[in-house]
PDB file of C-alpha atoms in Angstrom:
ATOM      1  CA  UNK A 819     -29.717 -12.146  22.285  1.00 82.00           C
ATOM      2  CA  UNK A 820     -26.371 -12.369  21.270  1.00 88.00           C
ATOM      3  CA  UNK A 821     -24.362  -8.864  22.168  1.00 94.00           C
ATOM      4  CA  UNK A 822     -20.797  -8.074  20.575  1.00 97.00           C
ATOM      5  CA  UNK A 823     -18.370  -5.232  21.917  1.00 97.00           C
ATOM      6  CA  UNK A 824     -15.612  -4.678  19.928  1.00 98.00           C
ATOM      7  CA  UNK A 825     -12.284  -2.235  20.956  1.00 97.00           C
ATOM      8  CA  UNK A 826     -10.529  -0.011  19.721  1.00 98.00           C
ATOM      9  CA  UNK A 827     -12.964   2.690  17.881  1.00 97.00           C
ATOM     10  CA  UNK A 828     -10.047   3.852  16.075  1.00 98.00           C
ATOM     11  CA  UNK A 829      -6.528   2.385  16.118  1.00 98.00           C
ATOM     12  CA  UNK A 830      -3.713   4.435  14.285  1.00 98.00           C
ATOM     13  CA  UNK A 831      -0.489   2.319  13.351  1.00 98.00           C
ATOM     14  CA  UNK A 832       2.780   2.964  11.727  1.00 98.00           C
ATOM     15  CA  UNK A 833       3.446   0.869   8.522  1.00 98.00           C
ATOM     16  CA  UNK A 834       5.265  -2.372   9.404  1.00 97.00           C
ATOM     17  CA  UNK A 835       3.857  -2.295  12.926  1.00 97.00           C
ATOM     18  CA  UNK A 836       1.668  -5.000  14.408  1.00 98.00           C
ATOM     19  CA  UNK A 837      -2.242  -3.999  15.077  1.00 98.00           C
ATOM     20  CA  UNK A 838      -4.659  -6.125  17.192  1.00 98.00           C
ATOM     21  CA  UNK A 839      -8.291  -5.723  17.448  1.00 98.00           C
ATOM     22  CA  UNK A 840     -10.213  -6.922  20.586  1.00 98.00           C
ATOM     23  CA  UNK A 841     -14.152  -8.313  20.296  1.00 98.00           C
ATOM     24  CA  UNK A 842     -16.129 -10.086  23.500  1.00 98.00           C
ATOM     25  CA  UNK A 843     -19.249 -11.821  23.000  1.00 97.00           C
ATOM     26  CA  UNK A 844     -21.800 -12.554  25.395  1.00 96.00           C
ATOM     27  CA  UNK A 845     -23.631 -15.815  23.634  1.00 91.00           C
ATOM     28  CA  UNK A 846     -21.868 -18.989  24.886  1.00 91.00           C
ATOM     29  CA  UNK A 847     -23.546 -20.924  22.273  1.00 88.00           C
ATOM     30  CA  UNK A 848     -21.970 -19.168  19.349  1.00 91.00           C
ATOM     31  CA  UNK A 849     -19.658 -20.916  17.807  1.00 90.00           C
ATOM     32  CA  UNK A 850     -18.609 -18.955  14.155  1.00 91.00           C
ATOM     33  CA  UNK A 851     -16.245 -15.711  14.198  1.00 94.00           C
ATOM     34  CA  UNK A 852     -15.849 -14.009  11.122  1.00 94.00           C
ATOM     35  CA  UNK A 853     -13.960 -11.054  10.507  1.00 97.00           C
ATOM     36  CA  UNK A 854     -14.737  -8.372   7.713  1.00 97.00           C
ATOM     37  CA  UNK A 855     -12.832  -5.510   6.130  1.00 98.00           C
ATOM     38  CA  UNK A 856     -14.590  -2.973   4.775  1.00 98.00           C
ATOM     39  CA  UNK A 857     -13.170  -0.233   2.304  1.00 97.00           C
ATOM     40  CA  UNK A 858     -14.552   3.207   2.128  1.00 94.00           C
ATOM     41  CA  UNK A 859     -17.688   3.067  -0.722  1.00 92.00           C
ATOM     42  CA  UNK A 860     -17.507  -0.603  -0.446  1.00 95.00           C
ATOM     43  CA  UNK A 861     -19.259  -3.888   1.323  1.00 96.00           C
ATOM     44  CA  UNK A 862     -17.844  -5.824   4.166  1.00 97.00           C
ATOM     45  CA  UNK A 863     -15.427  -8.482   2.885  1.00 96.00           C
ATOM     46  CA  UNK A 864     -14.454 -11.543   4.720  1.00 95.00           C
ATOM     47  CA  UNK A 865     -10.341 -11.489   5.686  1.00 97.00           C
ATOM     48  CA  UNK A 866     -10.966 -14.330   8.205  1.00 96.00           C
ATOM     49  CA  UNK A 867     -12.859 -16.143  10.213  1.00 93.00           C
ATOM     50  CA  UNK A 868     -12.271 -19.069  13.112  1.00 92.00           C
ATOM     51  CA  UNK A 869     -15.098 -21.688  14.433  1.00 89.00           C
ATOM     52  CA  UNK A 870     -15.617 -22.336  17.935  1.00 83.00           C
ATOM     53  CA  UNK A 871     -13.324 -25.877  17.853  1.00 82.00           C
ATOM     54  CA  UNK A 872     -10.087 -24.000  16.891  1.00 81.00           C
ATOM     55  CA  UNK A 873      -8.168 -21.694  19.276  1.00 90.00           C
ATOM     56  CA  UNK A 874      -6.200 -19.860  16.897  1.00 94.00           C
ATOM     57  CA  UNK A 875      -6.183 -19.332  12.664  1.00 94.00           C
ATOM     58  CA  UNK A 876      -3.145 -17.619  10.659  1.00 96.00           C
ATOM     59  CA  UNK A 877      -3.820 -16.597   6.867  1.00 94.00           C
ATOM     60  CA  UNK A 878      -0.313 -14.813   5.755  1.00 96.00           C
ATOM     61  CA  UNK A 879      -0.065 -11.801   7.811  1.00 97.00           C
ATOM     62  CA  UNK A 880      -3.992 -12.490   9.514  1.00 98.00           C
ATOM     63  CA  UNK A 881      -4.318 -14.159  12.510  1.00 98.00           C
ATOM     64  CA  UNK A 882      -7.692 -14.626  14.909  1.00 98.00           C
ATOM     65  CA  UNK A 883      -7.346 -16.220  18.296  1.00 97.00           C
ATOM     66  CA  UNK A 884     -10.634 -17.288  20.224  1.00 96.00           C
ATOM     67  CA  UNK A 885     -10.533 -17.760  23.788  1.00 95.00           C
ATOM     68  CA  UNK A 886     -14.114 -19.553  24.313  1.00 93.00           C
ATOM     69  CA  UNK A 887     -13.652 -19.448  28.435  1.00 93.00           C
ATOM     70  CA  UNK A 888     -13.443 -15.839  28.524  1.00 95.00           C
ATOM     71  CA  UNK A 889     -15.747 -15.418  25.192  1.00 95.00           C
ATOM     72  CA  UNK A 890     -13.473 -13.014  23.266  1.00 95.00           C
ATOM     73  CA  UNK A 891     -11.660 -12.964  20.213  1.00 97.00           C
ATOM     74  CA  UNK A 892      -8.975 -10.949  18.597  1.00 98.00           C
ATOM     75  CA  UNK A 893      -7.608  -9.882  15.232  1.00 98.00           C
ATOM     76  CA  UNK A 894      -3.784  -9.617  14.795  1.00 98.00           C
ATOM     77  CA  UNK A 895      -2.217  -8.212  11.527  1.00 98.00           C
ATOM     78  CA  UNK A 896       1.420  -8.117  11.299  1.00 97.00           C
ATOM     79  CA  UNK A 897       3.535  -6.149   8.956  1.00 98.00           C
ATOM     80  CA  UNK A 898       0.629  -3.478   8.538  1.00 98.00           C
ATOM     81  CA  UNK A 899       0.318  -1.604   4.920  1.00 97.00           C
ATOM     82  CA  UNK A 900      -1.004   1.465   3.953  1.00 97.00           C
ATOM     83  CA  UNK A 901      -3.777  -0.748   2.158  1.00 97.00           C
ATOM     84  CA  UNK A 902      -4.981  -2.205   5.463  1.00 98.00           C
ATOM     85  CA  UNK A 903      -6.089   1.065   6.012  1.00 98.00           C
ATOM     86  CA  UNK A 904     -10.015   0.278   6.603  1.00 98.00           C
ATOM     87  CA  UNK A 905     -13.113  -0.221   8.913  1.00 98.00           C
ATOM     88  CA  UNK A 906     -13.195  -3.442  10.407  1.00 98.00           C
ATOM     89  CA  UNK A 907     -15.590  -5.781  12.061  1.00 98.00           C
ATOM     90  CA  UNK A 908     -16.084  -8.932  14.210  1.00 97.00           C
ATOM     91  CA  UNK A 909     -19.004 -10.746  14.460  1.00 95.00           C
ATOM     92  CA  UNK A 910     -20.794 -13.625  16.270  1.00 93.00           C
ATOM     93  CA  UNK A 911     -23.269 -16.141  15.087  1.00 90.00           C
ATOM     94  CA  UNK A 912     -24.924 -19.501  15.772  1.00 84.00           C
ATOM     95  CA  UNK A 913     -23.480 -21.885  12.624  1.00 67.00           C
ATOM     96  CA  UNK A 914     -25.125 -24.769  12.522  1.00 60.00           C
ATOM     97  CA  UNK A 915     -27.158 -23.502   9.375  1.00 50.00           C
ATOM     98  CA  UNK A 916     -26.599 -20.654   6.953  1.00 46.00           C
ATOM     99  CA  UNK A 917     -28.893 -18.818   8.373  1.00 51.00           C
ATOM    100  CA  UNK A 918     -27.073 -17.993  11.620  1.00 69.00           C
ATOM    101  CA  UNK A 919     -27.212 -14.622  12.389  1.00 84.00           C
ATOM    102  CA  UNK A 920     -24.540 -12.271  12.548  1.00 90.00           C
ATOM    103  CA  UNK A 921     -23.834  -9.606  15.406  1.00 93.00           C
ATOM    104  CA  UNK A 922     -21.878  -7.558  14.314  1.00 96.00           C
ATOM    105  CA  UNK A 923     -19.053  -5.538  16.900  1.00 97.00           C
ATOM    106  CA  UNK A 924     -19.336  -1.334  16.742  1.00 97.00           C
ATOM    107  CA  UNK A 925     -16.436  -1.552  14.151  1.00 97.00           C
ATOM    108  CA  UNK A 926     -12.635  -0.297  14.160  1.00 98.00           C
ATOM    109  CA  UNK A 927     -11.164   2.229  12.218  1.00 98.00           C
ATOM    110  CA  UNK A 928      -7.554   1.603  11.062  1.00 98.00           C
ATOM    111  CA  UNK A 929      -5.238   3.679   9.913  1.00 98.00           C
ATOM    112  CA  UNK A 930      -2.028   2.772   8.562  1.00 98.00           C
ATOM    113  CA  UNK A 931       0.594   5.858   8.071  1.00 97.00           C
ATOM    114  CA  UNK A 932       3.323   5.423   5.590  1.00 94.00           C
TER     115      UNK A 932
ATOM    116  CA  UNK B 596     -18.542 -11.004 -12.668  1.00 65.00           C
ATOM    117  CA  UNK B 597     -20.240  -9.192  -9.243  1.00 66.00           C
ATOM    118  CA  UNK B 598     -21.368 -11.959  -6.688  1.00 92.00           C
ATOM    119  CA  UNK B 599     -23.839  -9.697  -5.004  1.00 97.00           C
ATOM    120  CA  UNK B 600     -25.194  -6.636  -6.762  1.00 96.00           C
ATOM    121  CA  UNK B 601     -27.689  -4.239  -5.476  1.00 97.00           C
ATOM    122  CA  UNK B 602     -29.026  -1.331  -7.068  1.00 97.00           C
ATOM    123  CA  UNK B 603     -29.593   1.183  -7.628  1.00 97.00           C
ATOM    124  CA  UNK B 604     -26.211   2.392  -5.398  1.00 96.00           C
ATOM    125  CA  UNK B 605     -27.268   5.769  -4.512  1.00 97.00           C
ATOM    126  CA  UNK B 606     -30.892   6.652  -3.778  1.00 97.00           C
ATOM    127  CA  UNK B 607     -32.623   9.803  -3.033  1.00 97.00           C
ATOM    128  CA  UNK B 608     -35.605  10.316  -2.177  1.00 96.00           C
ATOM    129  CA  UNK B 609     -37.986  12.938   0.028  1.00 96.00           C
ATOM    130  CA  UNK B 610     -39.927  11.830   3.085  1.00 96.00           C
ATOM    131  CA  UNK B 611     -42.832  10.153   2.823  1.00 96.00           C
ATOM    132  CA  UNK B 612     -42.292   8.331  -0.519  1.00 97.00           C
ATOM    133  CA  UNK B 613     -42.090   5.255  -1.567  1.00 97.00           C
ATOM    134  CA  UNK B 614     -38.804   3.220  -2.516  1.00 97.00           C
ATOM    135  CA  UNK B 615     -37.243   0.029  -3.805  1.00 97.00           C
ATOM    136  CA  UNK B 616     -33.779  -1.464  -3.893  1.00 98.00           C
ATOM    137  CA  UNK B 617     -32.959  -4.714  -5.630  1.00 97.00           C
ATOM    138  CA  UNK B 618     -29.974  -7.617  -5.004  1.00 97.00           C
ATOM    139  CA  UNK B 619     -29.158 -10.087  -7.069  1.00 97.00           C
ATOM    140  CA  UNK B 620     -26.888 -12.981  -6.454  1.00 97.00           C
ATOM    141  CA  UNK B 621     -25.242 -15.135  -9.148  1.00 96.00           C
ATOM    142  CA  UNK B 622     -23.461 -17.288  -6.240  1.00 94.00           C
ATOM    143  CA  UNK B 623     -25.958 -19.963  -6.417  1.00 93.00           C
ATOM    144  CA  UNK B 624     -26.953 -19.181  -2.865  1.00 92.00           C
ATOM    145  CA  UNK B 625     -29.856 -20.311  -1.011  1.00 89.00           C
ATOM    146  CA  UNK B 626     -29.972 -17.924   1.644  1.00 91.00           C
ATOM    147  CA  UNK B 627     -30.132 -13.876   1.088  1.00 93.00           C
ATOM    148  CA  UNK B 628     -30.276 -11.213   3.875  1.00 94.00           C
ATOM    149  CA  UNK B 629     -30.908  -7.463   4.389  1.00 95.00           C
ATOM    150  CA  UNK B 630     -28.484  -5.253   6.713  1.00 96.00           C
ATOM    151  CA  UNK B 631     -29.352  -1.580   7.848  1.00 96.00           C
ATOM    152  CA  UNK B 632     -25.209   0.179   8.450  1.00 97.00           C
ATOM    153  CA  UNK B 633     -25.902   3.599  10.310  1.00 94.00           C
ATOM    154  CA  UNK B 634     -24.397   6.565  10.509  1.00 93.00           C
ATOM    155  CA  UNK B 635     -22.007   5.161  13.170  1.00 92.00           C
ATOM    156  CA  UNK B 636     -21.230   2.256  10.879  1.00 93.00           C
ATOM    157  CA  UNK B 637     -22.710   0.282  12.856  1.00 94.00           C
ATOM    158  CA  UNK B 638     -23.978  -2.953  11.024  1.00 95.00           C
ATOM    159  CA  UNK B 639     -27.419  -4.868  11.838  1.00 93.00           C
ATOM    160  CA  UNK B 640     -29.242  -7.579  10.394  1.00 93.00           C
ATOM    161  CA  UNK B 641     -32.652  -6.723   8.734  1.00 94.00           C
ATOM    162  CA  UNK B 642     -34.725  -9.734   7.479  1.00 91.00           C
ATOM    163  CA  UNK B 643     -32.868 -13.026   5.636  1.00 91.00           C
ATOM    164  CA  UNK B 644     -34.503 -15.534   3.043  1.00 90.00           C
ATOM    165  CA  UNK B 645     -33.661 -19.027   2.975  1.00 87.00           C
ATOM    166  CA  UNK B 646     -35.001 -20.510  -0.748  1.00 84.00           C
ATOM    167  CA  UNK B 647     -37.629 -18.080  -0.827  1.00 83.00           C
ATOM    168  CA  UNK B 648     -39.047 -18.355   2.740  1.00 87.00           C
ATOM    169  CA  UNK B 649     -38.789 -15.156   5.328  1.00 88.00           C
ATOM    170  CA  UNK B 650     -36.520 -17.099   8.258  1.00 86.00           C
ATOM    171  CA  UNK B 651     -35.042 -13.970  10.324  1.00 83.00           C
ATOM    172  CA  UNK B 652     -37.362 -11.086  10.554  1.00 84.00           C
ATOM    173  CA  UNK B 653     -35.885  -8.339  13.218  1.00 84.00           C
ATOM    174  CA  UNK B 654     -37.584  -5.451  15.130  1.00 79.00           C
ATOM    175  CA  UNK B 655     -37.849  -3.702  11.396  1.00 89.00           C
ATOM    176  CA  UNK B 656     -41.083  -0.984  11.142  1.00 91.00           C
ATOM    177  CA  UNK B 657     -43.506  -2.935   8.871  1.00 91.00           C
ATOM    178  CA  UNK B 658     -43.009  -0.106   6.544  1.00 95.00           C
ATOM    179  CA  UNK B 659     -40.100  -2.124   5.216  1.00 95.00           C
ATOM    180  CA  UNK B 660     -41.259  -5.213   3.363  1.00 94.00           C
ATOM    181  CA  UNK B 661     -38.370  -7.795   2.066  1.00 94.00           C
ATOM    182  CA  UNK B 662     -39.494  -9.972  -1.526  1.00 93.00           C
ATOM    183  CA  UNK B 663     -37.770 -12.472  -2.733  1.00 93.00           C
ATOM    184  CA  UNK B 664     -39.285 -13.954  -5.992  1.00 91.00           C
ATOM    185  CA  UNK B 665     -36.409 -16.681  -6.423  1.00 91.00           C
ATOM    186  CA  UNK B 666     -33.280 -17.499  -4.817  1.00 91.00           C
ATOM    187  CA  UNK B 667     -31.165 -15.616  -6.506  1.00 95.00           C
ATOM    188  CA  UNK B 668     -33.414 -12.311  -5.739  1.00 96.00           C
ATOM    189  CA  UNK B 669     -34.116 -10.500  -2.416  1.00 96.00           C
ATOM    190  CA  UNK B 670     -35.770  -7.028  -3.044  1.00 96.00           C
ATOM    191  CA  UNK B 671     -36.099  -4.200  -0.290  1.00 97.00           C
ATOM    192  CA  UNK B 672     -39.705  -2.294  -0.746  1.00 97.00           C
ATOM    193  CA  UNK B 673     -40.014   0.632   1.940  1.00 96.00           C
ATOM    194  CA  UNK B 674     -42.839   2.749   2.346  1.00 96.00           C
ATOM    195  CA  UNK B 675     -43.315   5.965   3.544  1.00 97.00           C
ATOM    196  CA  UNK B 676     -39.622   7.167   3.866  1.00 96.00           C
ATOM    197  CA  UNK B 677     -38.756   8.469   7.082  1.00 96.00           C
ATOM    198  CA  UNK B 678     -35.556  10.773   7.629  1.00 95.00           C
ATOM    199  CA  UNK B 679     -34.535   7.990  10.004  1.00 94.00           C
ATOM    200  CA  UNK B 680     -34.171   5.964   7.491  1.00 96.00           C
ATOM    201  CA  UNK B 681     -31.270   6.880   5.767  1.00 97.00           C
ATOM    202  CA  UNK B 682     -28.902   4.549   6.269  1.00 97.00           C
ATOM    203  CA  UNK B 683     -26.733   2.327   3.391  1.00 98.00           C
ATOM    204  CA  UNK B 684     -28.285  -0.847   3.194  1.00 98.00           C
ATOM    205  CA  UNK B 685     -26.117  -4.088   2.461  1.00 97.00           C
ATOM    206  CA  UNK B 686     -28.001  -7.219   0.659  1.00 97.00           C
ATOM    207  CA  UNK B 687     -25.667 -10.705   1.403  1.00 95.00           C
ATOM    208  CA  UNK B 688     -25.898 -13.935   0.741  1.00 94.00           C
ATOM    209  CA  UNK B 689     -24.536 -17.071   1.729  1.00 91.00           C
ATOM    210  CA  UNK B 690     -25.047 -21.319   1.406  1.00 87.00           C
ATOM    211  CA  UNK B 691     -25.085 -23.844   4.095  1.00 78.00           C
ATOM    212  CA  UNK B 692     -22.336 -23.089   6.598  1.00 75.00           C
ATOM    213  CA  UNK B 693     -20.063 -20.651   4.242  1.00 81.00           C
ATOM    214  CA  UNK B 694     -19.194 -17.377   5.356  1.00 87.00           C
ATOM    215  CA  UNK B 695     -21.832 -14.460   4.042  1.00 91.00           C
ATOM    216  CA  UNK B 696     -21.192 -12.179   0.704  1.00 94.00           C
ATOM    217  CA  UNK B 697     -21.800  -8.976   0.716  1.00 96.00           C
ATOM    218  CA  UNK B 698     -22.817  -6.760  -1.905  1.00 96.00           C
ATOM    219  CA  UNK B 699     -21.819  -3.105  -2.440  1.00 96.00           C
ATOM    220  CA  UNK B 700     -24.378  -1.125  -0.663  1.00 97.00           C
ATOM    221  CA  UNK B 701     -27.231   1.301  -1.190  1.00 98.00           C
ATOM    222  CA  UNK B 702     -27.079   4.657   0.243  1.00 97.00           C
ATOM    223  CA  UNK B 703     -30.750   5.893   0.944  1.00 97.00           C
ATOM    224  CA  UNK B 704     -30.441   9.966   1.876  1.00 97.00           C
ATOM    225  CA  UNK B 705     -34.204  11.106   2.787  1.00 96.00           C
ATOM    226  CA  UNK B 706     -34.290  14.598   2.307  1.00 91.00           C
TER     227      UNK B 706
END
């Protein structure tokens, strides 16, 4: 089965600074990417996500590059905020249907210090 | 105007009872799923529906038995509450080849 690693555990950034969070997959036949944010008390929530024909995706300050050779993927937010402060999560799935399944990476914690 | 609800959000219970958690979906979804988040955080996929019919059923103890009486419900029923099941568990839906919803959570603390 599919198996997601995601790095770092914890990532502590300085507002305005750049973070990037690292996942690898191990399913060459995936093909969707999504990213969630999840906020303390809350559910995952989508902030992104990139399908296995597109290399690289930019929503305002989110970006995801995929690299399907190497099978790994990568979240980039710019201009950090205190209010990115959050879990996040990559994930893998078959999408051909909607009921691919998602693999979800160990998560990252963020921290953004004012 | 919730998408996904679940309830009830906070459940506790003692070992060895007997326990349900409801999700509801006013998306107009066709496919619902159930995810177990650990202590760790870490997130994994429990059973999903597609219009009523059991599609993804993981290495879940039969104690825990998904019903979904239309597609806009997916219930949770667990029997015989173990302390290694306390966990939050996430009910999310999604249609065709759109990204999944999530709802909320349920924490379940077995005492």
């Amino acid at each position: 089965g599919e198996n997601v690693e995601q790095h770092p555990s914890t990532l502590s950034v300085q507002e305005g600074d750049s973070a990037v969070i690292k996942c690898t997959y191990s399913d060459s036949a995936s093909n969707y990417f999504p990213w969630y944010k999840q906020e303390l008390g809350k559910g995952p929530q989508l902030i992104i996500d990139i399908r296995s024909n597109v290399g690289e995706k930019k929503d305002q300050r989110i970006a995801v590059t995929l690299n399907k050779t190497a099978k790994h993927f990568s979240l980039h937010i710019t201009e950090t905020q205190p209010e990115d402060s959050a879990v996040y999560f990559c994930a893998a799935s078959r999408k051909g249907t909607s009921y691919g399944k998602l693999t979800f990476g160990q998560g990252t914690i963020l921290t953004v210090h004012p | 105007d919730t998408a996904v609800s679940q309830t009830p959000k906070y459940l506790v219970t003692q070992m060895g009872n007997d326990k349900s958690i409801k999700c509801e979906q006013n998306l107009g979804h066709d496919t619902m799923y159930w995810y177990k988040q650990d202590s760790k955080k870490f997130l994994k996929i429990m059973f999903s529906y597609n219009n009523k019919e059991l599609i993804i059923n993981e290495t879940v103890p039969n104690r825990f038995s998904p019903k979904s009486p239309d597609k806009a419900h997916l219930n949770l029923h667990i029997n015989s509450l173990e302390l290694g099941d306390s966990a939050v568990y996430f009910c999310a839906s999604s249609q065709d080849t759109q990204p999944q919803h999530f709802g909320d959570g349920t924490r379940l603390s077995i005492l």
